[in-house]
mmCIF file of C-alpha atoms in Angstrom:
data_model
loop_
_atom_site.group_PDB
_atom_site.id
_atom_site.type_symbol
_atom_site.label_atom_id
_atom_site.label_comp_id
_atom_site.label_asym_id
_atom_site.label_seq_id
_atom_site.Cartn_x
_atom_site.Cartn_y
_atom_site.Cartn_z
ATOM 1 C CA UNK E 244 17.731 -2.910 -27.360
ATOM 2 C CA UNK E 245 18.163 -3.586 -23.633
ATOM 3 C CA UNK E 246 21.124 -1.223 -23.559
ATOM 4 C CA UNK E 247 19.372 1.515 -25.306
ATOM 5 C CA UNK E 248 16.327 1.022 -22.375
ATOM 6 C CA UNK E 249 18.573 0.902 -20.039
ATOM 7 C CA UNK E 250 20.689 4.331 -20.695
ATOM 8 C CA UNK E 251 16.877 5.687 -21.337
ATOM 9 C CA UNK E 252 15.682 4.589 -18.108
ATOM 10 C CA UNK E 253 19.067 5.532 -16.128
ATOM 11 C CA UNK E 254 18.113 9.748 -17.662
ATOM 12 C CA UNK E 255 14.514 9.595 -17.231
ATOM 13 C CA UNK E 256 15.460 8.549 -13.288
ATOM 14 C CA UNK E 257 18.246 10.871 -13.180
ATOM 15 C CA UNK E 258 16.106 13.993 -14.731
ATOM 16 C CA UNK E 259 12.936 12.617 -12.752
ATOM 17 C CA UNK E 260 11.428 13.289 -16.609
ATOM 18 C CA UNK E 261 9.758 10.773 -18.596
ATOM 19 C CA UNK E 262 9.233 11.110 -22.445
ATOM 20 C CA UNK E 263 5.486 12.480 -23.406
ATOM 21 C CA UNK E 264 4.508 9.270 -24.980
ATOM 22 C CA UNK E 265 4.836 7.560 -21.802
ATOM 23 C CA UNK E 266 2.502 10.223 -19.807
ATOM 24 C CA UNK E 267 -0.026 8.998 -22.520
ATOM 25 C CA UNK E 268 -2.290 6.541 -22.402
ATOM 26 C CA UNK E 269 -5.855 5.327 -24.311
ATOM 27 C CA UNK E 270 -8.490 4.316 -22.794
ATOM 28 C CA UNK E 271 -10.747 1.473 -23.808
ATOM 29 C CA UNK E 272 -13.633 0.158 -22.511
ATOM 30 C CA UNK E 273 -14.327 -3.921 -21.694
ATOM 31 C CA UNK E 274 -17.891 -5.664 -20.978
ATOM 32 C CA UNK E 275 -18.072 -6.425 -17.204
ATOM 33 C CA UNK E 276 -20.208 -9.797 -17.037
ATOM 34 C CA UNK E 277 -24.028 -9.500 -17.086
ATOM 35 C CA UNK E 278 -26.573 -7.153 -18.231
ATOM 36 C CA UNK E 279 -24.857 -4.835 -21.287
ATOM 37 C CA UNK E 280 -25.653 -1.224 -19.514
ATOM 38 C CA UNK E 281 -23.443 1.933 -18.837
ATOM 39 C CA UNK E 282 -22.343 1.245 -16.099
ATOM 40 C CA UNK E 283 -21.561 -2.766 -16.898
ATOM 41 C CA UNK E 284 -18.452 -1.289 -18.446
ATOM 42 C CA UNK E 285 -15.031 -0.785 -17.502
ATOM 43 C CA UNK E 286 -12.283 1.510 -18.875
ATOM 44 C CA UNK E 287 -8.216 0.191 -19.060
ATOM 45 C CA UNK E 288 -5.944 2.320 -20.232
ATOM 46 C CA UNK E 289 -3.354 1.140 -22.579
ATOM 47 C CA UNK E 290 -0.196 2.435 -22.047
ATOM 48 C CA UNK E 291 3.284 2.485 -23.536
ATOM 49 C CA UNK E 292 5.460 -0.448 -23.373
ATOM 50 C CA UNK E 293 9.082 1.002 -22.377
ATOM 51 C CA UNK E 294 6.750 3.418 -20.055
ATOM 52 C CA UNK E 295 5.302 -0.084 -18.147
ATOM 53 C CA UNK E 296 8.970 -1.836 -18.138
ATOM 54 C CA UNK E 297 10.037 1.223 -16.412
ATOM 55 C CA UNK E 298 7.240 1.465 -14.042
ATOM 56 C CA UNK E 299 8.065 -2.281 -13.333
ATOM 57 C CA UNK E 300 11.238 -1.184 -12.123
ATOM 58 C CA UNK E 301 10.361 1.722 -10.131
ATOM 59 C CA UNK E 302 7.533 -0.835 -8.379
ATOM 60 C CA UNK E 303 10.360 -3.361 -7.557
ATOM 61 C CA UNK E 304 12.296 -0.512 -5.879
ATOM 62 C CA UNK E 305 8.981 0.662 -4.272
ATOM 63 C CA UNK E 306 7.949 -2.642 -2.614
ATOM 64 C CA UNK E 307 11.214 -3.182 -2.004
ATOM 65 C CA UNK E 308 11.323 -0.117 0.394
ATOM 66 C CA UNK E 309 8.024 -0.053 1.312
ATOM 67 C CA UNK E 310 6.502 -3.439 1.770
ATOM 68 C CA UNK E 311 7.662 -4.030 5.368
ATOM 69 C CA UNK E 312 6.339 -0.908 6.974
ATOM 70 C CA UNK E 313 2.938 -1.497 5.608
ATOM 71 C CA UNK E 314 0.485 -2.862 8.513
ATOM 72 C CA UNK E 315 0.639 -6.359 8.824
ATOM 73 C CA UNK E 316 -2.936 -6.576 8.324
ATOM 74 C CA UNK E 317 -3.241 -5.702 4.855
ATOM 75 C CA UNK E 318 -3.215 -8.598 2.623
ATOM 76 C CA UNK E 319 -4.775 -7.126 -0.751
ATOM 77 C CA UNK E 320 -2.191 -6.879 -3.066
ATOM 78 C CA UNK E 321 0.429 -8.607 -1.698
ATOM 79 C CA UNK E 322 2.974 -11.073 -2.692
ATOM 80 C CA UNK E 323 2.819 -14.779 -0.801
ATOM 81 C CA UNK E 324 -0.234 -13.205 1.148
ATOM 82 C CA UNK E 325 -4.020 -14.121 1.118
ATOM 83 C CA UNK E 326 -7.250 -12.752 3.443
ATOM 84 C CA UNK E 327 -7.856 -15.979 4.540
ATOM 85 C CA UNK E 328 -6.132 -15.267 7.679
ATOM 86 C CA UNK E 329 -8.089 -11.812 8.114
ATOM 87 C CA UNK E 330 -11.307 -13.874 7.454
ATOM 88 C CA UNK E 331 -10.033 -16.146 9.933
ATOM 89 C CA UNK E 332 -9.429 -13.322 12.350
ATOM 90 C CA UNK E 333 -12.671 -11.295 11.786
ATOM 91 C CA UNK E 334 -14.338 -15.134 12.460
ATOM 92 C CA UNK E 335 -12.554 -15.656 15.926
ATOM 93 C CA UNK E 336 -13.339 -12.175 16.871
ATOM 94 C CA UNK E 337 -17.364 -12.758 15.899
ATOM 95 C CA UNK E 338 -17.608 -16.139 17.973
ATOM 96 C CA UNK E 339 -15.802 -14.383 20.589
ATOM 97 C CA UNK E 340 -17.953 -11.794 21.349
ATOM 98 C CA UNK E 341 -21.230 -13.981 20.512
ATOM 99 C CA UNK E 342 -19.914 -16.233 23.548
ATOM 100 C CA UNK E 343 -19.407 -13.374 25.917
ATOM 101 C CA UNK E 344 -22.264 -11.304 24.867
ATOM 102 C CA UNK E 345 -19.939 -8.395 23.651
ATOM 103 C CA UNK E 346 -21.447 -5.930 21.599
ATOM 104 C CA UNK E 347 -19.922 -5.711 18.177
ATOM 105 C CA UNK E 348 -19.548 -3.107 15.286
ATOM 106 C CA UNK E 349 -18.130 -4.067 11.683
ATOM 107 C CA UNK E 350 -17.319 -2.000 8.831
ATOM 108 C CA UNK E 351 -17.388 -3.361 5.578
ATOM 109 C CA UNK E 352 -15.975 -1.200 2.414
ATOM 110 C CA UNK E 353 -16.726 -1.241 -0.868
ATOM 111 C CA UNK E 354 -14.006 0.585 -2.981
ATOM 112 C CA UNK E 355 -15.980 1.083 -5.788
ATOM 113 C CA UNK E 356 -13.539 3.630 -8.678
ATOM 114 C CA UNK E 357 -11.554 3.481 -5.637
ATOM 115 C CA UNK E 358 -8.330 3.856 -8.388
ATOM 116 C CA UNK E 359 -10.114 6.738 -9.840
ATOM 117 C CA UNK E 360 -10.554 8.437 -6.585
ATOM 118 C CA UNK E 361 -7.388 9.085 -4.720
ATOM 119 C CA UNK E 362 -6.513 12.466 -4.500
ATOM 120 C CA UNK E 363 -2.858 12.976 -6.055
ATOM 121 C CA UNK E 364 -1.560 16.007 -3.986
ATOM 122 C CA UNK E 365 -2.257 13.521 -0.895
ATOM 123 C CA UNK E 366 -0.774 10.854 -2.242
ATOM 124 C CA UNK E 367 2.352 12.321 -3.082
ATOM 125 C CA UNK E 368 2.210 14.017 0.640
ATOM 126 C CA UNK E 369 2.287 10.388 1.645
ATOM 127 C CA UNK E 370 4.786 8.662 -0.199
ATOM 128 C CA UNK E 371 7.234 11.122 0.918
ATOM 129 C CA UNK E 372 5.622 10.490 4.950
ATOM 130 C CA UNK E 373 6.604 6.925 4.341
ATOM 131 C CA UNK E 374 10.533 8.188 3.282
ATOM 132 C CA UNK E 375 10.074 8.056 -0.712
ATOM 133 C CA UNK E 376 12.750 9.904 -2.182
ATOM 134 C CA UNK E 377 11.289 12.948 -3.847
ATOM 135 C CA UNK E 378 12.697 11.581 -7.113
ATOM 136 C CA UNK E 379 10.523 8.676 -7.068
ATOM 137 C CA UNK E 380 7.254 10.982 -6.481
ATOM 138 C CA UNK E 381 8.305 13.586 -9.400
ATOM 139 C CA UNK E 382 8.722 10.278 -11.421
ATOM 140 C CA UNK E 383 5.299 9.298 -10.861
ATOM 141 C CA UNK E 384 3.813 12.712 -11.151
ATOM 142 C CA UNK E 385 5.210 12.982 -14.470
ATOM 143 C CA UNK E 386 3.356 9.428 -15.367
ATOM 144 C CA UNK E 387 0.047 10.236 -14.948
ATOM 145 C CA UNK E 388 -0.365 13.060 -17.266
ATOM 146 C CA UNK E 389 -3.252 12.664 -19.889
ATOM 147 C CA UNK E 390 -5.160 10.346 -21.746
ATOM 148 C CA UNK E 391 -7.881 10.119 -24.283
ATOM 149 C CA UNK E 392 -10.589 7.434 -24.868
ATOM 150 C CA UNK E 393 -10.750 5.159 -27.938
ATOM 151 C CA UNK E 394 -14.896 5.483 -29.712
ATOM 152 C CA UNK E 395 -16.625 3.608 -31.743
ATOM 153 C CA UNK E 396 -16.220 6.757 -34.510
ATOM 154 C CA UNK E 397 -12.098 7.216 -33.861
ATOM 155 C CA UNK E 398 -9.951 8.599 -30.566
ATOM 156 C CA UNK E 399 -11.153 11.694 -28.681
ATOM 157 C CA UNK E 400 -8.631 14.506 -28.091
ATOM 158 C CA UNK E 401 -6.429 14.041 -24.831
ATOM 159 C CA UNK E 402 -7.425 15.696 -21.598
ATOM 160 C CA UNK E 403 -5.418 16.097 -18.195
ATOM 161 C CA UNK E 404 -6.268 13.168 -15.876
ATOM 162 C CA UNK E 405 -6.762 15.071 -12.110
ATOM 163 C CA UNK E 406 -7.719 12.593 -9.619
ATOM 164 C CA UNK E 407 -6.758 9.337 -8.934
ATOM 165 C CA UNK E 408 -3.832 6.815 -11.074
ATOM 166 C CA UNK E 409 -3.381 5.336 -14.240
ATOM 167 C CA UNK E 410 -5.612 2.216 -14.653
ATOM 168 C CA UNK E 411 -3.402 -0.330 -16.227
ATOM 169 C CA UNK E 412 -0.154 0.676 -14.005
ATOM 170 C CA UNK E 413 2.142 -1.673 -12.370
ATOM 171 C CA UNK E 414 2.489 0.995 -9.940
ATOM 172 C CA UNK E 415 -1.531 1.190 -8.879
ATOM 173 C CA UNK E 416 -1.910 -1.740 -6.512
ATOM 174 C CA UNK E 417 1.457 -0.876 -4.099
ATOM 175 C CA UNK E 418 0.086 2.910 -4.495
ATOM 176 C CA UNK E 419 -3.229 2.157 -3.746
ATOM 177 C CA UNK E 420 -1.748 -0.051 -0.608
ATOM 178 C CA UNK E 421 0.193 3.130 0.803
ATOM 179 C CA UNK E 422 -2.906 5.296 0.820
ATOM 180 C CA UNK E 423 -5.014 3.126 2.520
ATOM 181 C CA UNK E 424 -2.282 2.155 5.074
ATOM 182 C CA UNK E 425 -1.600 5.533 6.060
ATOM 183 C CA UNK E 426 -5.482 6.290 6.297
ATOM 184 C CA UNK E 427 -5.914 2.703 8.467
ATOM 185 C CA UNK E 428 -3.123 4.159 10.465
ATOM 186 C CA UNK E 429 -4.809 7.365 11.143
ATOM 187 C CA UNK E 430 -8.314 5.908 11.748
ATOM 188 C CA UNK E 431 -6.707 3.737 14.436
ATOM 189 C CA UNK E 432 -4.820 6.210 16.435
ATOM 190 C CA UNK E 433 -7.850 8.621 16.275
ATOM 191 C CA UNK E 434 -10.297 5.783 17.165
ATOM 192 C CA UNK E 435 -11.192 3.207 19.939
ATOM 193 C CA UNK E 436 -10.204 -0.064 18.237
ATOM 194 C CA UNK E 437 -10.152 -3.727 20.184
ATOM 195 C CA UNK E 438 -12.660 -5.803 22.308
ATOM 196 C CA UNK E 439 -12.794 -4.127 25.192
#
C-alpha cells in the first residue's frame, strides 16, 4: 500500500492535481461546552485519509522552508515553543512603563472563525512572497475545493468553499501562521512600535 501512496503522491505533486475525493470534505458539527445554542457549535470537516497523509507531507516540507523566517515572536502553533515567554515579555514591558510613568497602549485579538476568514487570493499572494514554489500553492488551491454538511435528515449537496481553509487540515495552523506573520510584518513597518 505504501508504494501505491507513494507513486500517487509523487503525480499528484508532479501534476500539482489532486484526485476529487480529496478536494472533498463533510462537515459535522460538535457541542462546544456550555449552554446547547447555535452558536455553542462547531463545524470539522472530515476529510480523506490519503488526502491528510499527503497534506502531512506537504506541511513537513512547508515548515521545513518556512519556519525560520517566521518572526520570532510568534509562538502559536509552533513546535518546542510556548507564550509563556511573550507573557513574560508583555509583563516586563507593563512594570516597565508603570515604574517610569510611560503611557501604554495594548491590543488584544480575538480570532474568532479566524480559519474561516482568510481571504485565499491573499494567501496564495503570500506564500509565494515568502518563496513557495508555485507548485506547492496550486497544490493547496486544488485542496480546498468543496464540501457539504452532514444533517440530522442525511448530507446536503456540496457547495464551493470561497473564503478561508479547510477546518480539519494539517496544513491550517502553519497557513494560518504565514498570514498573520506577513500582516504583523506590515503593521510594524507601517506603525510606531517600541517604548519610546
Amino acid at each position: 500500500m505504501a508504494e501505491q501512496l507513494t507513486r500517487l503522491f509523487k503525480d499528484c505533486w508532479r501534476q500539482a492535481k489532486i484526485p476529487e475525493e480529496w478536494r472533498k470534505g463533510v462537515i459535522v458539527k460538535l457541542p462546544k461546552k456550555g449552554v446547547s445554542e447555535c452558536g455553542n457549535w462547531r463545524g470539522i470537516t472530515l476529510l480523506s485519509v490519503p488526502g491528510k497523509i499527503f497534506c502531512m507531507i506537504l506541511f513537513r516540507r512547508l515548515l521545513g522552508a518556512i519556519d525560520e523566517r517566521l518572526r520570532e515572536e510568534q509562538a502559536g502553533f509552533r513546535s518546542n515553543r510556548s507564550c509563556s515567554e511573550q507573557i513574560f515579555c508583555l509583563r516586563n514591558i507593563i512594570e516597565q512603563c508603570i515604574e517610569y510613568l510611560h503611557p501604554l497602549c495594548v491590543n488584544f485579538i480575538d480570532f474568532r472563525k479566524a480559519f474561516d476568514s482568510i481571504h485565499r487570493e491573499s494567501l496564495w499572494a503570500i506564500l509565494r512572497m515568502y518563496g513557495t514554489p508555485q507548485a506547492f500553492v496550486d497544490v493547496f488551491r486544488n485542496l480546498n475545493s468543496c464540501c457539504c454538511v452532514k444533517t440530522n435528515a442525511g448530507h446536503t449537496g456540496f457547495f464551493k468553499i470561497t473564503t478561508g481553509v479547510r477546518q480539519g487540515c494539517i496544513l491550517l495552523p502553519v497557513l494560518f501562521n504565514i498570514a498573520l506573520d506577513f500582516v504583523m510584518r506590515i503593521a510594524i513597518k507601517l506603525g510606531k512600535t517600541g517604548i519610546s
